[in-house]
PDB file of C-alpha atoms in Angstrom:
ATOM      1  CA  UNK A 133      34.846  14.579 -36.456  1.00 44.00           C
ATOM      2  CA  UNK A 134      35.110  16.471 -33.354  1.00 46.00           C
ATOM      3  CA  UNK A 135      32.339  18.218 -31.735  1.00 50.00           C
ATOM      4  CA  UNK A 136      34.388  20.296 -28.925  1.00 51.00           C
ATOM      5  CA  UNK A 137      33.936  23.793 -28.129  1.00 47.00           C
ATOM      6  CA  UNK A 138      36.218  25.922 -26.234  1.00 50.00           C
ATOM      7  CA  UNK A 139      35.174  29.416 -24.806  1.00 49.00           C
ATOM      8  CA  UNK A 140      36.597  32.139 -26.489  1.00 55.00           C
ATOM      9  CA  UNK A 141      39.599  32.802 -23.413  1.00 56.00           C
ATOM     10  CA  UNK A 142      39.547  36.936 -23.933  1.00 60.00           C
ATOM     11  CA  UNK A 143      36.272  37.038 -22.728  1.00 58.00           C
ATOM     12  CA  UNK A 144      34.367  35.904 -19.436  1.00 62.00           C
ATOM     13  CA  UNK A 145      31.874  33.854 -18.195  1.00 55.00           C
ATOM     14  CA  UNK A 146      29.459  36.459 -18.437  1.00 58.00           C
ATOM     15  CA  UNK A 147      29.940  37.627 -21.693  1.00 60.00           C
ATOM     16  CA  UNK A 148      31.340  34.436 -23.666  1.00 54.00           C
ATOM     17  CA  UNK A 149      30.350  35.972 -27.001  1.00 56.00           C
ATOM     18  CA  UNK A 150      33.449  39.202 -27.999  1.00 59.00           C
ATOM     19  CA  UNK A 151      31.922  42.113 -27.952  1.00 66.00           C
ATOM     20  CA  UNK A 152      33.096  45.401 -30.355  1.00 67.00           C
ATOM     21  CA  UNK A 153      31.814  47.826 -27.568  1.00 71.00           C
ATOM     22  CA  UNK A 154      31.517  47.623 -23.859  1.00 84.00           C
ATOM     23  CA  UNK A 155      27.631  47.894 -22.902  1.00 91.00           C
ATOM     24  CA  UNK A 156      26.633  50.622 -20.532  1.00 96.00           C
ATOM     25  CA  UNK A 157      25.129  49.476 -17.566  1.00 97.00           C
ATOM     26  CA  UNK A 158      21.902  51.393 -15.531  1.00 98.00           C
ATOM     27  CA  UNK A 159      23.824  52.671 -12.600  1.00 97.00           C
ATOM     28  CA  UNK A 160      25.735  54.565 -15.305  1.00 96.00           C
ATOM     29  CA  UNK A 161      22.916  55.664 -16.541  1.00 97.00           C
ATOM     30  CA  UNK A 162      21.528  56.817 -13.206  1.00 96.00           C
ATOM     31  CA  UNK A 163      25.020  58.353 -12.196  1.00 95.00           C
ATOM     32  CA  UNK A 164      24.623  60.603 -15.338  1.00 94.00           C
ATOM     33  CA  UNK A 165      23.356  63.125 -13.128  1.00 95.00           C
ATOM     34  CA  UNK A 166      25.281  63.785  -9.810  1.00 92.00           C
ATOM     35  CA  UNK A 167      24.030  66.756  -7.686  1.00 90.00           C
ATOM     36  CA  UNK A 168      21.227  67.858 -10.006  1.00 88.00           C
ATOM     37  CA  UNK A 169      23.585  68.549 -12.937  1.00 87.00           C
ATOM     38  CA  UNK A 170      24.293  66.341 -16.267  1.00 88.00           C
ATOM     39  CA  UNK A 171      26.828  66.531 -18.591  1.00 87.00           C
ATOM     40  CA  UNK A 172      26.611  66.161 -21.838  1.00 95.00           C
ATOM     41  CA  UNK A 173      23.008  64.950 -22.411  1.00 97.00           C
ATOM     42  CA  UNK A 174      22.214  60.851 -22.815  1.00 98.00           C
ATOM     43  CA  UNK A 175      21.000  59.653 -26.143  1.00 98.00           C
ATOM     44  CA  UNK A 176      17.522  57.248 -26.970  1.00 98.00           C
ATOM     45  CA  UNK A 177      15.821  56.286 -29.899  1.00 98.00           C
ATOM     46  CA  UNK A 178      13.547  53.694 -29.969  1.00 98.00           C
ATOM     47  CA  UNK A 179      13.963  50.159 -32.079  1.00 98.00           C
ATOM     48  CA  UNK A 180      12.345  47.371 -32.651  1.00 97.00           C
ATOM     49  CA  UNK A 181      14.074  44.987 -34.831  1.00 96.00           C
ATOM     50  CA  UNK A 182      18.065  43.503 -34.799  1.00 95.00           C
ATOM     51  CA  UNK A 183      19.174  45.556 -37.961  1.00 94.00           C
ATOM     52  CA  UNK A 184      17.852  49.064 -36.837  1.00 96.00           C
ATOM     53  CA  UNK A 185      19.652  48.208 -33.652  1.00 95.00           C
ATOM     54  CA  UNK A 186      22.852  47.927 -35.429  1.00 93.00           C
ATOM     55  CA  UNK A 187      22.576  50.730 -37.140  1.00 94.00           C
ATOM     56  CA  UNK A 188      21.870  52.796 -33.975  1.00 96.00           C
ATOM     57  CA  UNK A 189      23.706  51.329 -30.781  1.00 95.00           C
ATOM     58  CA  UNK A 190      26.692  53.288 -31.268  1.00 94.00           C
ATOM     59  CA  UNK A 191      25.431  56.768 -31.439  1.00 96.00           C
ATOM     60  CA  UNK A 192      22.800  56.414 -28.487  1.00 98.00           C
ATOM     61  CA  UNK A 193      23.028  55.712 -24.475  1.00 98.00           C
ATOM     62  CA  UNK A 194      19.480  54.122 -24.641  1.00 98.00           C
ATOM     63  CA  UNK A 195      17.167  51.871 -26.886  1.00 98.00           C
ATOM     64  CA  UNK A 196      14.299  51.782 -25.953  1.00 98.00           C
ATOM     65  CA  UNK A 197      11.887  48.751 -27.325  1.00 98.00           C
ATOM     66  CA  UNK A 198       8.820  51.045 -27.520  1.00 97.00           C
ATOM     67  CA  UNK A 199       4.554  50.015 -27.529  1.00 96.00           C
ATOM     68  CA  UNK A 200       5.227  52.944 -30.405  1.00 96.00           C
ATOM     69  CA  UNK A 201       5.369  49.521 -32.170  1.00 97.00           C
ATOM     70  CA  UNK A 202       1.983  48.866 -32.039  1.00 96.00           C
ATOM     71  CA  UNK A 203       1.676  52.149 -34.807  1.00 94.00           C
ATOM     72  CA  UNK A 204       4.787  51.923 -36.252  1.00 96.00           C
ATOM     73  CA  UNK A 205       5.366  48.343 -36.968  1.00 96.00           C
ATOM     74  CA  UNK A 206       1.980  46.578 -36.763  1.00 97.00           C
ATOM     75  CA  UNK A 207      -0.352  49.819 -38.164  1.00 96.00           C
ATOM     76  CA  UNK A 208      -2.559  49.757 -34.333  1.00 95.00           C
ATOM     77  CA  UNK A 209      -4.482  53.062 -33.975  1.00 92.00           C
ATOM     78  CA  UNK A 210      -3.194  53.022 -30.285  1.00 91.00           C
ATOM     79  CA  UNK A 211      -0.654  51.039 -28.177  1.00 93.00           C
ATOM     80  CA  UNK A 212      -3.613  49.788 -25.987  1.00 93.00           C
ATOM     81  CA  UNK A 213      -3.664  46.122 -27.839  1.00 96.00           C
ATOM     82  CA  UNK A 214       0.231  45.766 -27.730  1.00 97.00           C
ATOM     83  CA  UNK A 215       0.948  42.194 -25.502  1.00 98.00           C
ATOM     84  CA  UNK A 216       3.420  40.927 -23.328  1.00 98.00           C
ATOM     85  CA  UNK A 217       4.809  38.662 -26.161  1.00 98.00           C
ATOM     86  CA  UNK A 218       4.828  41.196 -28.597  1.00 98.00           C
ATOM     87  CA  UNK A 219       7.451  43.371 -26.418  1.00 98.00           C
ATOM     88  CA  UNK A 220       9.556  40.369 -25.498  1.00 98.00           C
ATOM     89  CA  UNK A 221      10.067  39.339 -29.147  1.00 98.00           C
ATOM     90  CA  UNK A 222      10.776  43.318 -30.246  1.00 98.00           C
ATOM     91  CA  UNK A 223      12.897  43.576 -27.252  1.00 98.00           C
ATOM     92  CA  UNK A 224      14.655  39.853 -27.857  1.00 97.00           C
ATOM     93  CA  UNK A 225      15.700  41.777 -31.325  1.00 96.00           C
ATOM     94  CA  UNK A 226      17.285  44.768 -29.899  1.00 97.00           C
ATOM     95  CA  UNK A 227      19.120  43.078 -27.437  1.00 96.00           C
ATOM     96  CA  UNK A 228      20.594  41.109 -29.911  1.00 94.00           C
ATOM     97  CA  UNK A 229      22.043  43.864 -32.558  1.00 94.00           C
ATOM     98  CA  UNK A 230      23.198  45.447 -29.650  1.00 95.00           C
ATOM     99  CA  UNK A 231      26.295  45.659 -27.709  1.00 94.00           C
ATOM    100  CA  UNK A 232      26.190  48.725 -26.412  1.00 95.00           C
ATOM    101  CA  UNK A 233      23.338  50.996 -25.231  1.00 97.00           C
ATOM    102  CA  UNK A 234      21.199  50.060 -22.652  1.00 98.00           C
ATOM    103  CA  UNK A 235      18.028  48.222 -23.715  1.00 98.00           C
ATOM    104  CA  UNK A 236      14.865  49.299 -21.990  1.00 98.00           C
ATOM    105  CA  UNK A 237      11.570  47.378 -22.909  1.00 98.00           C
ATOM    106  CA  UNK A 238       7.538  48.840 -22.307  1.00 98.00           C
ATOM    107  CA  UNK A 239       5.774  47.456 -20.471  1.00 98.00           C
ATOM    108  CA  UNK A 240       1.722  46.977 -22.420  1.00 97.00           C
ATOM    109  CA  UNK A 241      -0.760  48.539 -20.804  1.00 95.00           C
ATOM    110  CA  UNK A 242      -2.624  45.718 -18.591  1.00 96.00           C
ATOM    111  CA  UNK A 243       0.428  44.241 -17.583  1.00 98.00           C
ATOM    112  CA  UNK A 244       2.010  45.825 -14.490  1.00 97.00           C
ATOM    113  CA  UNK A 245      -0.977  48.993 -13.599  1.00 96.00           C
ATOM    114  CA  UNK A 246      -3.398  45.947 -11.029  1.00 97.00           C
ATOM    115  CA  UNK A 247      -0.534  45.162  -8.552  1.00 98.00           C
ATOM    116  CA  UNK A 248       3.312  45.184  -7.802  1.00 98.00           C
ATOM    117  CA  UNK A 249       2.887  41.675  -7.597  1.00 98.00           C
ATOM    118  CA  UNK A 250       1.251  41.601 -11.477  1.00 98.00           C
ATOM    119  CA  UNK A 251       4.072  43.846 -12.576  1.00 98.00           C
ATOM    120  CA  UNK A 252       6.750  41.837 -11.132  1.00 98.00           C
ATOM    121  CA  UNK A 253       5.598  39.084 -13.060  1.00 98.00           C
ATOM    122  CA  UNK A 254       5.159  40.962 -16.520  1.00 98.00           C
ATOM    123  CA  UNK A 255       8.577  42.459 -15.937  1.00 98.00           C
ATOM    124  CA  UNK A 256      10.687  38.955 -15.332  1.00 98.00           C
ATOM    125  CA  UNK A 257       9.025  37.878 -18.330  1.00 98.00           C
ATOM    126  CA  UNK A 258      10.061  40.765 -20.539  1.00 98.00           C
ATOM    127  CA  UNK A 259      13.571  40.644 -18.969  1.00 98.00           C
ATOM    128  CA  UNK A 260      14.294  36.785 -19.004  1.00 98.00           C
ATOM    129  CA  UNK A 261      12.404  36.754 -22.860  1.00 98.00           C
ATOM    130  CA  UNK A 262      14.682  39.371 -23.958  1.00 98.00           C
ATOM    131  CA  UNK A 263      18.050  39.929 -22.240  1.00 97.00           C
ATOM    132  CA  UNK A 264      16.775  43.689 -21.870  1.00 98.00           C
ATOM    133  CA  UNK A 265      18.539  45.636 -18.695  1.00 98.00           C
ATOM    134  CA  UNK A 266      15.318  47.657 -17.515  1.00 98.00           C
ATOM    135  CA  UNK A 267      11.443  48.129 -18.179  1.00 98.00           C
ATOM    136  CA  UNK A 268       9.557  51.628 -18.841  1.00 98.00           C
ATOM    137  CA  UNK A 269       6.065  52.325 -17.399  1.00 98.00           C
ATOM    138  CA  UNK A 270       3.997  54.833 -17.404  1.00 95.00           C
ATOM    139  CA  UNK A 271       2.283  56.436 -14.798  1.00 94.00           C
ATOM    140  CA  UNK A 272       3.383  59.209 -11.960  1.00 94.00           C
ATOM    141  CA  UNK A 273       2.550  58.610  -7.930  1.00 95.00           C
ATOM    142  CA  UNK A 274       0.037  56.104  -8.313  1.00 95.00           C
ATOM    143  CA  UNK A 275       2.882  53.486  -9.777  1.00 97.00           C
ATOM    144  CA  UNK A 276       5.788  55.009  -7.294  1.00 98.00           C
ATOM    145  CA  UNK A 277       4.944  52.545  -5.039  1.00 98.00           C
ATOM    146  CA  UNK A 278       5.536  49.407  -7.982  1.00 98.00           C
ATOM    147  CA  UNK A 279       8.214  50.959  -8.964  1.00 98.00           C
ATOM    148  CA  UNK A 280      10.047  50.723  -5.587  1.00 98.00           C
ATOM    149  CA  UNK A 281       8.687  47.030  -5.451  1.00 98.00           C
ATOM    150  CA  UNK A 282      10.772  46.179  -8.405  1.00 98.00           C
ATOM    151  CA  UNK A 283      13.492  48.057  -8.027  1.00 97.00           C
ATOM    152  CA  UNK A 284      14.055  46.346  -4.533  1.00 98.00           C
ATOM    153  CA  UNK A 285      13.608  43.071  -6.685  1.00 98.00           C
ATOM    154  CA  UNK A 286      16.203  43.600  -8.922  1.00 97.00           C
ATOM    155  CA  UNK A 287      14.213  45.113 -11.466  1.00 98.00           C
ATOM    156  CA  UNK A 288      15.502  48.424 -12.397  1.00 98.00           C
ATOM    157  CA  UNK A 289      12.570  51.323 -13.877  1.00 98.00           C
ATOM    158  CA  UNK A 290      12.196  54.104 -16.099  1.00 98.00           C
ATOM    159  CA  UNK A 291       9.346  55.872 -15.358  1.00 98.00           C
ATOM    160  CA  UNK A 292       7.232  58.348 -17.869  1.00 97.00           C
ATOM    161  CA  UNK A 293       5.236  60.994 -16.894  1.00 96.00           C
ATOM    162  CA  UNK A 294       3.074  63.695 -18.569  1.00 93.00           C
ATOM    163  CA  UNK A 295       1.511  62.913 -21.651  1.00 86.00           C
ATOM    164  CA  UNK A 296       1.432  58.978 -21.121  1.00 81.00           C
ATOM    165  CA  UNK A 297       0.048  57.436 -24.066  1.00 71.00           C
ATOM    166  CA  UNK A 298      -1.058  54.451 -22.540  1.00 76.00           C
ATOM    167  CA  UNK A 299      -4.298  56.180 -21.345  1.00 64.00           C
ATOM    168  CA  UNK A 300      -5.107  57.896 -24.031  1.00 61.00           C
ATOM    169  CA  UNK A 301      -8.673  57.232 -23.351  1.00 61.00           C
ATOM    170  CA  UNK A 302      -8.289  58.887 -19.992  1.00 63.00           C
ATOM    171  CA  UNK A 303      -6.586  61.762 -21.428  1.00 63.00           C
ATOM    172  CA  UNK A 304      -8.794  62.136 -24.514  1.00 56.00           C
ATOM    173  CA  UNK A 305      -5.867  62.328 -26.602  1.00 58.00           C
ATOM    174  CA  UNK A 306      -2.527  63.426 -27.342  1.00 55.00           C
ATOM    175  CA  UNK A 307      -2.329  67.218 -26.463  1.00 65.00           C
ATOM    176  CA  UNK A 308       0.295  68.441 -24.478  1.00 71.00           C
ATOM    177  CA  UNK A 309       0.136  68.486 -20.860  1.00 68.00           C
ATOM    178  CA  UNK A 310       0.829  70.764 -18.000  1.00 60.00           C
ATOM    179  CA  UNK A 311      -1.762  73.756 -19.207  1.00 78.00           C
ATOM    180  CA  UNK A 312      -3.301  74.234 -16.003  1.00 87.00           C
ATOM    181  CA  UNK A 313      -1.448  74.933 -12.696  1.00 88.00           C
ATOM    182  CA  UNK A 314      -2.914  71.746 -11.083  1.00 88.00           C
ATOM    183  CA  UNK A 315      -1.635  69.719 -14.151  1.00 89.00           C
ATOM    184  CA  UNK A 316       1.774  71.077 -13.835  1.00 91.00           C
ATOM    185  CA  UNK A 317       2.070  70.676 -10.291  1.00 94.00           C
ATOM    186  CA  UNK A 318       1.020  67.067 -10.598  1.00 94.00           C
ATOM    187  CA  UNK A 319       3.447  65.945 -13.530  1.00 95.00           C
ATOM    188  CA  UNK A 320       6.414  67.535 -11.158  1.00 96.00           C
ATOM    189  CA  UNK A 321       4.889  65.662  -8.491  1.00 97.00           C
ATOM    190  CA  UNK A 322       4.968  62.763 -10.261  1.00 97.00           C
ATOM    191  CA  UNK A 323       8.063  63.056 -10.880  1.00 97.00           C
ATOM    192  CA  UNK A 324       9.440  63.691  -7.639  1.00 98.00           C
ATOM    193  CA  UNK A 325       7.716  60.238  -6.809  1.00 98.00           C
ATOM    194  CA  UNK A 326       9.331  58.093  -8.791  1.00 98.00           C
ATOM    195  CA  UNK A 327      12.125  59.105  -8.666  1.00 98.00           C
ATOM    196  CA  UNK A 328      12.009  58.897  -4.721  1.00 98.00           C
ATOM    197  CA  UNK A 329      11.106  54.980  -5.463  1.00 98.00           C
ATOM    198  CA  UNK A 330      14.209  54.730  -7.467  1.00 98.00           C
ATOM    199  CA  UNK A 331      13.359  55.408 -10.988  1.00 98.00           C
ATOM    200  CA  UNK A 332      16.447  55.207 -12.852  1.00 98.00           C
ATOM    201  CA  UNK A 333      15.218  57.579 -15.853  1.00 98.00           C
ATOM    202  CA  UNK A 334      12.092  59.408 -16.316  1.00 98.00           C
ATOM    203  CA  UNK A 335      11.033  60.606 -19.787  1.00 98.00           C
ATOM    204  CA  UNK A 336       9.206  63.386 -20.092  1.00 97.00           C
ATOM    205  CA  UNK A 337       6.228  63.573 -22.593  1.00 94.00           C
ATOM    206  CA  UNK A 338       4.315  66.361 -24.332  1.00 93.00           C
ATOM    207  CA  UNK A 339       4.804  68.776 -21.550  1.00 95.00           C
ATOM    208  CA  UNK A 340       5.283  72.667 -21.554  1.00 94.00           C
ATOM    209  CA  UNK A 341       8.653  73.583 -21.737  1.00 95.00           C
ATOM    210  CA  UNK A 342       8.564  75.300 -18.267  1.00 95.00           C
ATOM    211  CA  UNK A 343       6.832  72.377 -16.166  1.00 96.00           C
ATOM    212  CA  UNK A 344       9.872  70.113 -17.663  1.00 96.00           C
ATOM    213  CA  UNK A 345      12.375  72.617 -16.687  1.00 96.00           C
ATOM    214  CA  UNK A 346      11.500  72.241 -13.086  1.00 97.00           C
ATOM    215  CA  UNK A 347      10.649  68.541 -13.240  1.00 97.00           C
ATOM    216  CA  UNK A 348      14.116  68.347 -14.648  1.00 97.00           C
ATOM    217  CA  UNK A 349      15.209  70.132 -11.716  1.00 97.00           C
ATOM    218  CA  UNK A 350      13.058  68.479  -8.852  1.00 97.00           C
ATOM    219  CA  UNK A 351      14.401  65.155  -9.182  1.00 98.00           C
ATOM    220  CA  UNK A 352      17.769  63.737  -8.847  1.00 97.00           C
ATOM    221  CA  UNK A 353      17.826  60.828 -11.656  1.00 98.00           C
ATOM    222  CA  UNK A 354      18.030  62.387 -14.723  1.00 98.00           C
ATOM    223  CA  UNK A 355      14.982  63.134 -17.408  1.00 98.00           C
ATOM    224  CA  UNK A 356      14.331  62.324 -21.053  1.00 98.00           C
ATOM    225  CA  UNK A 357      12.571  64.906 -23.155  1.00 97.00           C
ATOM    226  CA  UNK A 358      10.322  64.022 -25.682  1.00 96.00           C
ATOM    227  CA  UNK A 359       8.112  67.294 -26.317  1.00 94.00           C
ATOM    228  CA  UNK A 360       9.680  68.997 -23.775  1.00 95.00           C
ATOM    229  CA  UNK A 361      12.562  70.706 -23.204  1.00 95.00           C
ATOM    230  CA  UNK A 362      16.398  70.850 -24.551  1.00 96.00           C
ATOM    231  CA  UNK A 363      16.937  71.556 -20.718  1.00 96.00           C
ATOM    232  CA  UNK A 364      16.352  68.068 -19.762  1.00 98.00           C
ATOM    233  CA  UNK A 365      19.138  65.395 -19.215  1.00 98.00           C
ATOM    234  CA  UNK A 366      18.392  63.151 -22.438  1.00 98.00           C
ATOM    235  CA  UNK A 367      16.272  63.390 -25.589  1.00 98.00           C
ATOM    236  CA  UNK A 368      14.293  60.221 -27.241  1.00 98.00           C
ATOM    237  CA  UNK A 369      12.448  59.912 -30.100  1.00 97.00           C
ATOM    238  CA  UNK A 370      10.668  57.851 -32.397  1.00 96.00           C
ATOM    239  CA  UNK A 371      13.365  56.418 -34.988  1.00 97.00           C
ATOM    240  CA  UNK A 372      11.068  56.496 -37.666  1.00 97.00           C
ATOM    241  CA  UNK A 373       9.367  59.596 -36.735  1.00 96.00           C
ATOM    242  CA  UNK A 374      12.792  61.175 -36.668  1.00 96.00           C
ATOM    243  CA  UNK A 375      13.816  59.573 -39.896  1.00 97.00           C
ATOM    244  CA  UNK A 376      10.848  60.889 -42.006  1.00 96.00           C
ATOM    245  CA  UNK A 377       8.717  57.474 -42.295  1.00 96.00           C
ATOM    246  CA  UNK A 378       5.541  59.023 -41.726  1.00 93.00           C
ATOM    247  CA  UNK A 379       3.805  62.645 -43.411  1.00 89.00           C
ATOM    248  CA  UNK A 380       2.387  63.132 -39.867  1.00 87.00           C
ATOM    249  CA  UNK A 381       3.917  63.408 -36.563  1.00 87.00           C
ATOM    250  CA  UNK A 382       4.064  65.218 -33.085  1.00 83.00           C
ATOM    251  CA  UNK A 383       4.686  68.417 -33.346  1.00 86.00           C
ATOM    252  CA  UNK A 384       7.899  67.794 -31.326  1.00 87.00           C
ATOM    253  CA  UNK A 385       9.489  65.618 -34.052  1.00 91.00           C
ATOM    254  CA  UNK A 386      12.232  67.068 -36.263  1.00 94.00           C
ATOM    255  CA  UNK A 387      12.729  65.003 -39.485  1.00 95.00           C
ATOM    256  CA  UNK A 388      16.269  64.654 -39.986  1.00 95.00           C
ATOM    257  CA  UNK A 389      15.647  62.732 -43.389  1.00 96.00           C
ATOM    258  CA  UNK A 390      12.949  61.748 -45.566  1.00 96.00           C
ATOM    259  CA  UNK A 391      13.611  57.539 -45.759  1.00 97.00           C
ATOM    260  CA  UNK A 392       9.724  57.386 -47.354  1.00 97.00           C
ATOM    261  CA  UNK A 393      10.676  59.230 -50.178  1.00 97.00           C
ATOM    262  CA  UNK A 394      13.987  57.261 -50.435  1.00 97.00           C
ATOM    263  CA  UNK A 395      11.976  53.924 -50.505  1.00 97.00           C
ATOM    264  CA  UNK A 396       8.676  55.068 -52.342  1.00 97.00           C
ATOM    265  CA  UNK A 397      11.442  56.158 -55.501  1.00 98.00           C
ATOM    266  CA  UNK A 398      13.413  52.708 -55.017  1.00 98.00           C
ATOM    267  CA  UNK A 399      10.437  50.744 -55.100  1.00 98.00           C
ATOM    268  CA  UNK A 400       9.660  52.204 -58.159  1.00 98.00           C
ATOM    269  CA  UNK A 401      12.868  52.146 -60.169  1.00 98.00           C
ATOM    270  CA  UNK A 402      12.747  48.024 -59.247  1.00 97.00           C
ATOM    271  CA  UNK A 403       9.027  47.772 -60.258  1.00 98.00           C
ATOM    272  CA  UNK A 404      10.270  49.811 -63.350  1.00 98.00           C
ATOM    273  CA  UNK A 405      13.295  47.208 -63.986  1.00 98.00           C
ATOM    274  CA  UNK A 406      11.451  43.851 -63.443  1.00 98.00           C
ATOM    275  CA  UNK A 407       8.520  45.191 -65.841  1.00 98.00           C
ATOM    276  CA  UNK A 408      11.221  45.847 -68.373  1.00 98.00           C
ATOM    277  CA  UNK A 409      12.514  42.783 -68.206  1.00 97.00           C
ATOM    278  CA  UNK A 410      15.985  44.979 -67.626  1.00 97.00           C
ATOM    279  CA  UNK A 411      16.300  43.066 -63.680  1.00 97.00           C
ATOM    280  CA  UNK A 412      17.608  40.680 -63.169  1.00 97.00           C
ATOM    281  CA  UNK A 413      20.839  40.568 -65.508  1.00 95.00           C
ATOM    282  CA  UNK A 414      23.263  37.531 -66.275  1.00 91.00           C
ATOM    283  CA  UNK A 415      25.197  39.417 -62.834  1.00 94.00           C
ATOM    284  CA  UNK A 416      22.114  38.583 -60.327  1.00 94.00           C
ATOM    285  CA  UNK A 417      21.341  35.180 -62.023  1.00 94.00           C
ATOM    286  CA  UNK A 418      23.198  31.615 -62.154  1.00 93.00           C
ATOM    287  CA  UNK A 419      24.624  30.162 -65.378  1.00 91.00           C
ATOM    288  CA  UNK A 420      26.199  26.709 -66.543  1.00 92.00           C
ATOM    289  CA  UNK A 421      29.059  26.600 -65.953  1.00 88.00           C
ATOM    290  CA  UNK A 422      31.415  26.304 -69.007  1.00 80.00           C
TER     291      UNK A 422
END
């Protein structure tokens, strides 16, 4: 029997596998926003797993492989114990239910914040694990100068300033940010930073609606919101935040659906079936055959 493969001839060397949608690339993303203007404004939700990717790719710009995962999938009270491996595998997912957003991956807290050197190393991980196109990190002018280290190495960078999760224990929690007049001047100067070391993206977290205005304004990559204003160039959220998984979240979620309900009732009306002995029937089980 022969064992001989041939490469499918419609496609190319570096994309051997046919894809139903062309996958946008980071300088697209990045070009988004020519002379301090957007157009319409770039799509992100997070995921975590294959399926949810395929369900999403087509209506966003952006997945991003969120350390949200440390809640949402593995129950974590904060995204402080998420790991290297963790992301890779998550990201690894994504990447491959995807064919056409962009696939950014966290980086964990520990992993990139003691050196350039130390985040170059996390990040080639997480990008040769996974197949992702980019890494998000979190932190304003104190990581500018990493963030131009890897983007000179090839690495390409979302930043995220404002309310930065990562150091919660810093910030004492998860109120917004930008109150005070030092605040706001720092997140814009933050983001002026990194975008001056080549951020790609910067999302925007749980800051007044004002601060991300001008943020929005100050930089010339463009901005995700997330708690902060319609104004800037994209919007993410958290996919199951936004789908209704959880009773409680941010104030800046809106719940487009209510998928807890939708399983909690399911569950039941299966529990209810197999206790009745009414599932499974002769159509979900195999007989002789005649």
């Amino acid at each position: 029997m022969s064992t001989t493969f041939q490469l499918e001839t419609s496609t190319s060397r570096a994309n051997p596998t046919p894809r139903p949608m062309k996958r946008l690339t980071v300088p697209k993303i990045r070009a988004h926003k020519t002379d301090g203007t957007s157009g319409e404004p770039l799509v992100m939700l997070t995921a975590y797993t294959a399926r949810q990717a395929q369900l999403l790719d087509a209506h966003c710009d952006l997945l991003l492989v969120g350390d949200s995962l440390a809640q949402v999938i593995y129950g974590l009270p904060t995204t402080i114990p998420v790991t290297l491996d963790m992301m890779a595998n998550h990201a690894a997912a994504v990447v491959r239910g995807s064919y056409h957003s962009v696939v950014v991956v966290d980086m964990p807290f520990g992993s990139y914040e003691q050196s350039p050197q130390q985040a170059f190393e996390s990040a080639t991980f997480l990008l040769k694990q996974s197949g992702a196109a980019a890494v998000k990190l979190e932190g304003g002018e104190q990581m500018a100068e990493t963030v131009a280290f890897l983007n000179q190495r090839g690495i390409p960078v979302m930043g995220h300033v404002g309310l930065t999760p990562q150091a919660v224990n810093v910030l004492g929690g998860y109120a917004a940010r930008g109150r005070s007049d030092a605040e706001a001047e720092k997140i814009v100067g933050d983001a002026k930073a990194l975008d001056e070391a080549g951020a790609f993206a910067i999302v925007l977290e749980g800051v007044l609606e004002p601060i991300a205005i001008e943020a929005t304004k100050a930089v010339s990559c463009p901005t995700i919101g997330i708690g902060a204003s319609a104004q800037c160039d994209g919007q993410v959220l958290v996919t199951e935040d936004m789908l209704g998984m959880f009773e409680r979240v941010p104030r800046f979620v809106k719940k487009y659906e209510d998928i807890a309900s939708i399983i909690e009732k399911t569950a039941a009306s299966y529990a209810e079936e197999v206790r009745a002995r009414s599932f499974p029937t002769a159509e979900q089980t195999y007989q002789p055959k005649a």
